[in-house]
């Protein structure tokens, strides 16, 4: 809005000045174009008090400006160049001022009556090219001597620049908005996929746990059945062995246990037996099963690897 007000005021001042003091008509510039990729502008004025000439060449490879002017234009041109490029690459010599960078992208030389500008378009950035084009236009306006036109055109260029920048920022904002929407959509889609994948993994784990639980249950049942079968088989074998006069495994474990094993202790010249409590239990079981009718029928010996019946040793050849 501020630039628009300045522009309107400048236009109003131009109209007012033109109405009060009509300026001398400048010499019409002659423009020639040698090809579609180059253009040349030249203008000259031969007034009695001042001589000016401007030549601008703009090709595919370089931008050049050559100008002659009265001494009273020198300070304005110098201020214009300093405001545009600053004093970083400025070199002041005797009777001239020079601006150039280390890469030789541009070179400007200003004397009291001459101005030379050159820019390598093959190396310069787009921003630098635009800056030099505006610099050449401003220099051309200063050399022509129209201060009101300078301000008007400067304000117009600033307005155009701001408008272009606003359009660029608008496009950038739209691009960022589209990028944000795409990223948000991708993030949402990725989150959905992750959720679905987590659900599938959880369902798969549940199925695996169910299968594992069923397998363990089947194994437990199988082991239980096998244990019962072995228990029945052991009882059957034990019963069969008992019927044939053998000693049950339970009794054998008791007889081999340190608490019930037969031991002897010396007492004088004789060896006395210390009978364990299992003797009474064994005799009671034999009487209960009706294998004996009296405890006197059983004789205990210290022979672990032999069997006796009624005092007679039993071996493989003995018939019962």
mmCIF file of C-alpha atoms in Angstrom:
data_model
loop_
_atom_site.group_PDB
_atom_site.id
_atom_site.type_symbol
_atom_site.label_atom_id
_atom_site.label_comp_id
_atom_site.label_asym_id
_atom_site.label_seq_id
_atom_site.Cartn_x
_atom_site.Cartn_y
_atom_site.Cartn_z
ATOM 1 C CA UNK A 1 0.000 0.000 0.000
ATOM 2 C CA UNK A 2 2.879 2.368 0.816
ATOM 3 C CA UNK A 3 4.460 1.748 -2.607
ATOM 4 C CA UNK A 4 1.091 2.355 -4.313
ATOM 5 C CA UNK A 5 0.696 5.737 -2.539
ATOM 6 C CA UNK A 6 4.248 6.713 -3.517
ATOM 7 C CA UNK A 7 3.526 5.735 -7.111
ATOM 8 C CA UNK A 8 0.319 7.816 -7.220
ATOM 9 C CA UNK A 9 2.090 10.822 -5.676
ATOM 10 C CA UNK A 10 4.956 10.497 -8.144
ATOM 11 C CA UNK A 11 2.582 10.361 -11.110
ATOM 12 C CA UNK A 12 0.739 13.397 -9.762
ATOM 13 C CA UNK A 13 4.030 15.335 -9.396
ATOM 14 C CA UNK A 14 5.047 14.378 -12.910
ATOM 15 C CA UNK A 15 1.780 15.656 -14.311
ATOM 16 C CA UNK A 16 2.086 18.852 -12.259
ATOM 17 C CA UNK A 17 5.647 19.547 -13.413
ATOM 18 C CA UNK A 18 4.758 18.807 -17.012
ATOM 19 C CA UNK A 19 1.846 21.219 -16.759
ATOM 20 C CA UNK A 20 3.968 24.062 -15.335
ATOM 21 C CA UNK A 21 7.368 23.559 -16.992
ATOM 22 C CA UNK A 22 7.258 21.451 -20.089
ATOM 23 C CA UNK A 23 10.700 19.809 -20.486
ATOM 24 C CA UNK A 24 12.745 19.840 -23.621
ATOM 25 C CA UNK A 25 11.955 16.810 -25.706
ATOM 26 C CA UNK A 26 14.892 14.368 -25.552
ATOM 27 C CA UNK A 27 16.505 13.056 -28.639
ATOM 28 C CA UNK A 28 14.516 9.987 -29.688
ATOM 29 C CA UNK A 29 16.563 6.857 -28.957
ATOM 30 C CA UNK A 30 17.423 4.579 -31.776
ATOM 31 C CA UNK A 31 17.129 0.866 -31.093
ATOM 32 C CA UNK A 32 18.487 -1.786 -33.380
ATOM 33 C CA UNK A 33 18.406 -5.551 -33.111
ATOM 34 C CA UNK A 34 20.966 -7.631 -34.938
ATOM 35 C CA UNK A 35 19.388 -10.965 -34.028
ATOM 36 C CA UNK A 36 16.853 -12.565 -31.741
ATOM 37 C CA UNK A 37 19.539 -13.052 -29.071
ATOM 38 C CA UNK A 38 21.070 -9.540 -28.925
ATOM 39 C CA UNK A 39 19.871 -5.935 -28.777
ATOM 40 C CA UNK A 40 21.633 -2.542 -28.751
ATOM 41 C CA UNK A 41 20.345 0.782 -27.418
ATOM 42 C CA UNK A 42 22.034 4.069 -28.205
ATOM 43 C CA UNK A 43 21.072 7.660 -27.466
ATOM 44 C CA UNK A 44 22.906 10.963 -27.808
ATOM 45 C CA UNK A 45 22.238 14.636 -27.086
ATOM 46 C CA UNK A 46 24.224 17.618 -28.370
ATOM 47 C CA UNK A 47 22.906 20.540 -26.355
ATOM 48 C CA UNK A 48 25.108 23.585 -26.078
ATOM 49 C CA UNK A 49 25.880 23.044 -22.403
ATOM 50 C CA UNK A 50 26.023 19.251 -22.202
ATOM 51 C CA UNK A 51 26.922 16.328 -24.395
ATOM 52 C CA UNK A 52 25.605 12.863 -23.560
ATOM 53 C CA UNK A 53 25.698 9.474 -25.252
ATOM 54 C CA UNK A 54 24.530 6.070 -24.029
ATOM 55 C CA UNK A 55 25.060 2.695 -25.660
ATOM 56 C CA UNK A 56 23.686 -0.539 -24.138
ATOM 57 C CA UNK A 57 24.428 -3.950 -25.637
ATOM 58 C CA UNK A 58 22.576 -7.036 -24.387
ATOM 59 C CA UNK A 59 23.434 -10.364 -26.007
ATOM 60 C CA UNK A 60 23.353 -14.008 -25.019
ATOM 61 C CA UNK A 61 26.901 -13.819 -23.630
ATOM 62 C CA UNK A 62 27.273 -10.410 -22.025
ATOM 63 C CA UNK A 63 25.712 -7.123 -21.006
ATOM 64 C CA UNK A 64 27.601 -3.894 -21.763
ATOM 65 C CA UNK A 65 26.949 -0.200 -21.178
ATOM 66 C CA UNK A 66 29.023 2.704 -22.548
ATOM 67 C CA UNK A 67 28.146 6.293 -21.675
ATOM 68 C CA UNK A 68 29.491 9.861 -21.859
ATOM 69 C CA UNK A 69 27.953 12.618 -19.735
ATOM 70 C CA UNK A 70 28.621 16.036 -18.167
ATOM 71 C CA UNK A 71 30.547 16.260 -14.918
ATOM 72 C CA UNK A 72 27.423 17.189 -12.955
ATOM 73 C CA UNK A 73 26.126 13.619 -13.395
ATOM 74 C CA UNK A 74 29.177 11.993 -11.798
ATOM 75 C CA UNK A 75 28.133 12.135 -8.117
ATOM 76 C CA UNK A 76 24.640 10.779 -8.799
ATOM 77 C CA UNK A 77 26.062 7.923 -10.845
ATOM 78 C CA UNK A 78 28.636 7.143 -8.178
ATOM 79 C CA UNK A 79 25.966 7.110 -5.439
ATOM 80 C CA UNK A 80 23.774 4.896 -7.613
ATOM 81 C CA UNK A 81 26.536 2.318 -8.132
ATOM 82 C CA UNK A 82 27.600 2.381 -4.469
ATOM 83 C CA UNK A 83 24.001 1.884 -3.310
ATOM 84 C CA UNK A 84 23.611 -1.027 -5.760
ATOM 85 C CA UNK A 85 26.917 -2.855 -5.269
ATOM 86 C CA UNK A 86 28.277 -1.378 -2.033
ATOM 87 C CA UNK A 87 31.920 -0.593 -1.400
ATOM 88 C CA UNK A 88 33.225 -4.137 -0.885
ATOM 89 C CA UNK A 89 34.675 -4.574 -4.373
ATOM 90 C CA UNK A 90 35.308 -0.873 -4.971
ATOM 91 C CA UNK A 91 38.720 0.444 -6.028
ATOM 92 C CA UNK A 92 39.293 4.225 -6.097
ATOM 93 C CA UNK A 93 42.093 5.497 -8.296
ATOM 94 C CA UNK A 94 43.194 8.845 -9.595
ATOM 95 C CA UNK A 95 40.226 10.273 -11.442
ATOM 96 C CA UNK A 96 38.152 7.056 -11.484
ATOM 97 C CA UNK A 97 36.238 4.550 -9.379
ATOM 98 C CA UNK A 98 36.155 0.861 -10.236
ATOM 99 C CA UNK A 99 34.028 -2.099 -9.123
ATOM 100 C CA UNK A 100 34.892 -5.719 -9.953
ATOM 101 C CA UNK A 101 34.867 -9.106 -8.224
ATOM 102 C CA UNK A 102 37.569 -11.759 -8.109
ATOM 103 C CA UNK A 103 35.733 -14.053 -10.535
ATOM 104 C CA UNK A 104 35.658 -11.307 -13.213
ATOM 105 C CA UNK A 105 31.912 -11.721 -13.501
ATOM 106 C CA UNK A 106 31.393 -7.946 -13.763
ATOM 107 C CA UNK A 107 33.522 -4.849 -14.235
ATOM 108 C CA UNK A 108 32.456 -1.211 -13.763
ATOM 109 C CA UNK A 109 34.629 1.837 -14.312
ATOM 110 C CA UNK A 110 33.372 5.387 -13.628
ATOM 111 C CA UNK A 111 35.254 8.585 -14.415
ATOM 112 C CA UNK A 112 34.140 12.210 -14.340
ATOM 113 C CA UNK A 113 32.709 11.940 -17.868
ATOM 114 C CA UNK A 114 32.545 8.229 -18.749
ATOM 115 C CA UNK A 115 30.903 5.049 -17.516
ATOM 116 C CA UNK A 116 31.753 1.468 -18.568
ATOM 117 C CA UNK A 117 29.775 -1.546 -17.382
ATOM 118 C CA UNK A 118 30.262 -5.159 -18.461
ATOM 119 C CA UNK A 119 28.681 -8.369 -17.132
ATOM 120 C CA UNK A 120 29.384 -11.976 -18.160
ATOM 121 C CA UNK A 121 25.930 -13.516 -18.583
ATOM 122 C CA UNK A 122 27.353 -17.028 -18.838
ATOM 123 C CA UNK A 123 28.594 -16.868 -15.247
ATOM 124 C CA UNK A 124 26.332 -14.339 -13.504
ATOM 125 C CA UNK A 125 23.345 -15.519 -11.487
ATOM 126 C CA UNK A 126 19.791 -14.481 -12.492
ATOM 127 C CA UNK A 127 19.567 -12.107 -9.511
ATOM 128 C CA UNK A 128 22.826 -10.399 -10.464
ATOM 129 C CA UNK A 129 21.698 -10.054 -14.091
ATOM 130 C CA UNK A 130 18.448 -8.411 -12.978
ATOM 131 C CA UNK A 131 20.386 -6.091 -10.653
ATOM 132 C CA UNK A 132 22.684 -4.943 -13.489
ATOM 133 C CA UNK A 133 19.776 -4.397 -15.876
ATOM 134 C CA UNK A 134 18.117 -2.142 -13.287
ATOM 135 C CA UNK A 135 21.451 -0.396 -12.682
ATOM 136 C CA UNK A 136 21.784 0.321 -16.406
ATOM 137 C CA UNK A 137 18.249 1.702 -16.597
ATOM 138 C CA UNK A 138 18.856 3.974 -13.603
ATOM 139 C CA UNK A 139 22.172 5.146 -15.037
ATOM 140 C CA UNK A 140 20.468 5.893 -18.345
ATOM 141 C CA UNK A 141 17.830 8.008 -16.575
ATOM 142 C CA UNK A 142 20.457 9.931 -14.560
ATOM 143 C CA UNK A 143 22.538 10.636 -17.648
ATOM 144 C CA UNK A 144 19.457 11.904 -19.532
ATOM 145 C CA UNK A 145 18.947 14.457 -16.702
ATOM 146 C CA UNK A 146 15.311 13.778 -15.781
ATOM 147 C CA UNK A 147 15.169 13.497 -11.967
ATOM 148 C CA UNK A 148 11.372 13.196 -11.782
ATOM 149 C CA UNK A 149 11.430 10.392 -14.313
ATOM 150 C CA UNK A 150 14.142 8.703 -12.280
ATOM 151 C CA UNK A 151 11.958 8.619 -9.179
ATOM 152 C CA UNK A 152 8.868 7.584 -11.119
ATOM 153 C CA UNK A 153 10.619 4.744 -12.887
ATOM 154 C CA UNK A 154 12.388 3.691 -9.708
ATOM 155 C CA UNK A 155 9.099 3.537 -7.853
ATOM 156 C CA UNK A 156 7.546 1.637 -10.741
ATOM 157 C CA UNK A 157 10.404 -0.848 -10.785
ATOM 158 C CA UNK A 158 10.120 -1.280 -7.027
ATOM 159 C CA UNK A 159 6.391 -1.883 -7.360
ATOM 160 C CA UNK A 160 7.023 -4.385 -10.142
ATOM 161 C CA UNK A 161 9.676 -6.078 -8.062
ATOM 162 C CA UNK A 162 7.374 -6.305 -5.053
ATOM 163 C CA UNK A 163 4.582 -7.623 -7.232
ATOM 164 C CA UNK A 164 6.867 -10.264 -8.715
ATOM 165 C CA UNK A 165 8.107 -11.157 -5.233
ATOM 166 C CA UNK A 166 4.531 -11.383 -3.960
ATOM 167 C CA UNK A 167 3.618 -13.711 -6.816
ATOM 168 C CA UNK A 168 6.685 -15.790 -6.100
ATOM 169 C CA UNK A 169 5.836 -15.984 -2.407
ATOM 170 C CA UNK A 170 2.254 -16.902 -3.274
ATOM 171 C CA UNK A 171 3.467 -19.691 -5.526
ATOM 172 C CA UNK A 172 5.904 -20.828 -2.845
ATOM 173 C CA UNK A 173 3.134 -20.835 -0.239
ATOM 174 C CA UNK A 174 0.911 -22.879 -2.542
ATOM 175 C CA UNK A 175 3.793 -25.272 -3.211
ATOM 176 C CA UNK A 176 4.499 -25.658 0.516
ATOM 177 C CA UNK A 177 0.817 -26.218 1.188
ATOM 178 C CA UNK A 178 0.659 -28.922 -1.471
ATOM 179 C CA UNK A 179 3.857 -30.451 -0.108
ATOM 180 C CA UNK A 180 2.435 -30.409 3.413
ATOM 181 C CA UNK A 181 -0.791 -32.040 2.240
ATOM 182 C CA UNK A 182 1.159 -34.723 0.386
ATOM 183 C CA UNK A 183 3.379 -35.367 3.398
ATOM 184 C CA UNK A 184 0.357 -35.472 5.716
ATOM 185 C CA UNK A 185 -1.428 -37.896 3.398
ATOM 186 C CA UNK A 186 1.675 -40.078 3.174
ATOM 187 C CA UNK A 187 2.105 -39.988 6.951
ATOM 188 C CA UNK A 188 -1.530 -40.915 7.478
ATOM 189 C CA UNK A 189 -1.287 -43.740 4.968
ATOM 190 C CA UNK A 190 1.929 -44.941 6.573
ATOM 191 C CA UNK A 191 0.308 -44.851 10.019
ATOM 192 C CA UNK A 192 -2.649 -46.862 8.722
ATOM 193 C CA UNK A 193 -0.304 -49.433 7.229
ATOM 194 C CA UNK A 194 1.637 -49.661 10.499
ATOM 195 C CA UNK A 195 -1.592 -50.149 12.457
ATOM 196 C CA UNK A 196 -2.770 -52.857 10.068
ATOM 197 C CA UNK A 197 0.634 -54.539 10.215
ATOM 198 C CA UNK A 198 0.581 -54.429 14.031
ATOM 199 C CA UNK A 199 -2.913 -55.935 14.046
ATOM 200 C CA UNK A 200 -1.824 -58.704 11.696
ATOM 201 C CA UNK A 201 1.253 -59.409 13.826
ATOM 202 C CA UNK A 202 -0.870 -59.500 16.994
ATOM 203 C CA UNK A 203 -3.396 -61.848 15.368
ATOM 204 C CA UNK A 204 -0.561 -64.042 14.103
ATOM 205 C CA UNK A 205 0.991 -64.174 17.578
ATOM 206 C CA UNK A 206 -2.369 -65.083 19.092
ATOM 207 C CA UNK A 207 -2.773 -67.883 16.564
ATOM 208 C CA UNK A 208 0.744 -69.096 17.279
ATOM 209 C CA UNK A 209 0.086 -69.046 21.029
ATOM 210 C CA UNK A 210 -3.157 -70.958 20.538
ATOM 211 C CA UNK A 211 -1.382 -73.540 18.410
ATOM 212 C CA UNK A 212 1.437 -73.790 20.946
ATOM 213 C CA UNK A 213 -1.065 -74.181 23.795
ATOM 214 C CA UNK A 214 -2.892 -76.924 21.910
ATOM 215 C CA UNK A 215 0.400 -78.671 21.152
ATOM 216 C CA UNK A 216 1.455 -78.505 24.803
ATOM 217 C CA UNK A 217 -1.966 -79.773 25.833
ATOM 218 C CA UNK A 218 -1.673 -82.676 23.384
ATOM 219 C CA UNK A 219 1.848 -83.444 24.627
ATOM 220 C CA UNK A 220 0.675 -83.315 28.232
ATOM 221 C CA UNK A 221 -2.168 -85.705 27.479
ATOM 222 C CA UNK A 222 0.181 -87.975 25.597
ATOM 223 C CA UNK A 223 2.670 -87.974 28.490
ATOM 224 C CA UNK A 224 -0.151 -88.564 30.953
ATOM 225 C CA UNK A 225 -1.432 -91.507 28.934
ATOM 226 C CA UNK A 226 2.087 -92.888 28.610
ATOM 227 C CA UNK A 227 2.612 -92.548 32.368
ATOM 228 C CA UNK A 228 -0.628 -94.345 33.084
ATOM 229 C CA UNK A 229 0.300 -97.058 30.614
ATOM 230 C CA UNK A 230 3.715 -97.488 32.234
ATOM 231 C CA UNK A 231 2.111 -97.511 35.667
ATOM 232 C CA UNK A 232 -0.308 -100.250 34.587
ATOM 233 C CA UNK A 233 2.535 -102.167 32.972
ATOM 234 C CA UNK A 234 4.629 -101.867 36.129
ATOM 235 C CA UNK A 235 1.754 -103.082 38.290
ATOM 236 C CA UNK A 236 1.153 -105.955 35.923
ATOM 237 C CA UNK A 237 4.832 -106.974 35.938
ATOM 238 C CA UNK A 238 5.046 -106.559 39.693
ATOM 239 C CA UNK A 239 1.919 -108.623 40.233
ATOM 240 C CA UNK A 240 3.244 -111.301 37.917
ATOM 241 C CA UNK A 241 6.620 -111.337 39.699
ATOM 242 C CA UNK A 242 4.958 -111.533 43.098
ATOM 243 C CA UNK A 243 2.911 -114.513 41.994
ATOM 244 C CA UNK A 244 6.140 -116.236 40.985
ATOM 245 C CA UNK A 245 7.721 -115.586 44.377
ATOM 246 C CA UNK A 246 9.745 -112.476 43.493
ATOM 247 C CA UNK A 247 10.166 -109.347 45.589
ATOM 248 C CA UNK A 248 8.418 -106.180 44.471
ATOM 249 C CA UNK A 249 10.381 -103.182 43.327
ATOM 250 C CA UNK A 250 9.110 -101.172 46.256
ATOM 251 C CA UNK A 251 10.583 -103.710 48.661
ATOM 252 C CA UNK A 252 13.853 -103.731 46.701
ATOM 253 C CA UNK A 253 14.108 -99.935 46.943
ATOM 254 C CA UNK A 254 13.482 -100.138 50.665
ATOM 255 C CA UNK A 255 16.131 -102.829 51.095
ATOM 256 C CA UNK A 256 18.699 -100.775 49.141
ATOM 257 C CA UNK A 257 17.931 -97.510 50.892
ATOM 258 C CA UNK A 258 20.633 -96.473 53.457
ATOM 259 C CA UNK A 259 17.941 -96.162 56.112
ATOM 260 C CA UNK A 260 16.811 -99.783 55.734
ATOM 261 C CA UNK A 261 19.897 -101.620 54.485
ATOM 262 C CA UNK A 262 21.184 -104.475 56.584
ATOM 263 C CA UNK A 263 24.274 -103.582 58.603
ATOM 264 C CA UNK A 264 26.426 -105.473 61.110
ATOM 265 C CA UNK A 265 28.206 -104.203 64.151
ATOM 266 C CA UNK A 266 30.918 -106.135 66.014
ATOM 267 C CA UNK A 267 30.003 -107.062 69.580
ATOM 268 C CA UNK A 268 32.653 -109.148 71.279
ATOM 269 C CA UNK A 269 33.532 -112.199 69.204
ATOM 270 C CA UNK A 270 30.107 -112.545 67.536
ATOM 271 C CA UNK A 271 28.372 -110.523 64.787
ATOM 272 C CA UNK A 272 24.893 -109.379 65.664
ATOM 273 C CA UNK A 273 22.344 -108.388 63.010
ATOM 274 C CA UNK A 274 20.486 -105.098 63.308
ATOM 275 C CA UNK A 275 17.175 -105.598 61.539
ATOM 276 C CA UNK A 276 15.393 -102.610 60.107
ATOM 277 C CA UNK A 277 11.773 -101.810 60.745
ATOM 278 C CA UNK A 278 10.956 -102.963 57.241
ATOM 279 C CA UNK A 279 11.293 -106.537 58.492
ATOM 280 C CA UNK A 280 8.037 -106.230 60.363
ATOM 281 C CA UNK A 281 6.356 -104.547 57.391
ATOM 282 C CA UNK A 282 7.643 -107.264 55.062
ATOM 283 C CA UNK A 283 6.426 -110.082 57.280
ATOM 284 C CA UNK A 284 3.072 -108.357 57.676
ATOM 285 C CA UNK A 285 2.709 -108.043 53.875
ATOM 286 C CA UNK A 286 3.645 -111.730 53.371
ATOM 287 C CA UNK A 287 1.067 -112.823 55.925
ATOM 288 C CA UNK A 288 -1.553 -110.537 54.416
ATOM 289 C CA UNK A 289 -0.972 -111.925 50.913
ATOM 290 C CA UNK A 290 -1.149 -115.433 52.440
ATOM 291 C CA UNK A 291 2.271 -116.311 51.115
ATOM 292 C CA UNK A 292 3.182 -117.599 54.597
ATOM 293 C CA UNK A 293 1.143 -118.780 57.520
ATOM 294 C CA UNK A 294 3.677 -117.984 60.229
ATOM 295 C CA UNK A 295 6.670 -115.657 60.585
ATOM 296 C CA UNK A 296 8.778 -118.619 61.591
ATOM 297 C CA UNK A 297 8.638 -119.829 58.003
ATOM 298 C CA UNK A 298 10.879 -116.903 56.893
ATOM 299 C CA UNK A 299 14.618 -116.959 57.332
ATOM 300 C CA UNK A 300 16.624 -113.788 56.635
ATOM 301 C CA UNK A 301 20.160 -114.060 55.261
ATOM 302 C CA UNK A 302 22.877 -111.648 54.162
ATOM 303 C CA UNK A 303 22.910 -112.953 50.567
ATOM 304 C CA UNK A 304 21.824 -110.114 48.274
ATOM 305 C CA UNK A 305 22.185 -111.926 44.973
ATOM 306 C CA UNK A 306 20.536 -115.261 45.934
ATOM 307 C CA UNK A 307 17.031 -116.428 46.729
ATOM 308 C CA UNK A 308 16.023 -119.178 49.190
ATOM 309 C CA UNK A 309 12.738 -120.987 49.741
ATOM 310 C CA UNK A 310 12.313 -122.868 53.038
ATOM 311 C CA UNK A 311 16.055 -122.772 53.501
ATOM 312 C CA UNK A 312 16.777 -124.166 50.046
ATOM 313 C CA UNK A 313 18.639 -122.060 47.452
ATOM 314 C CA UNK A 314 16.689 -121.432 44.276
ATOM 315 C CA UNK A 315 18.480 -121.171 40.905
ATOM 316 C CA UNK A 316 17.459 -121.365 37.241
ATOM 317 C CA UNK A 317 17.368 -125.218 37.294
ATOM 318 C CA UNK A 318 15.053 -125.353 40.305
ATOM 319 C CA UNK A 319 11.434 -126.211 39.424
ATOM 320 C CA UNK A 320 8.586 -124.851 41.416
#
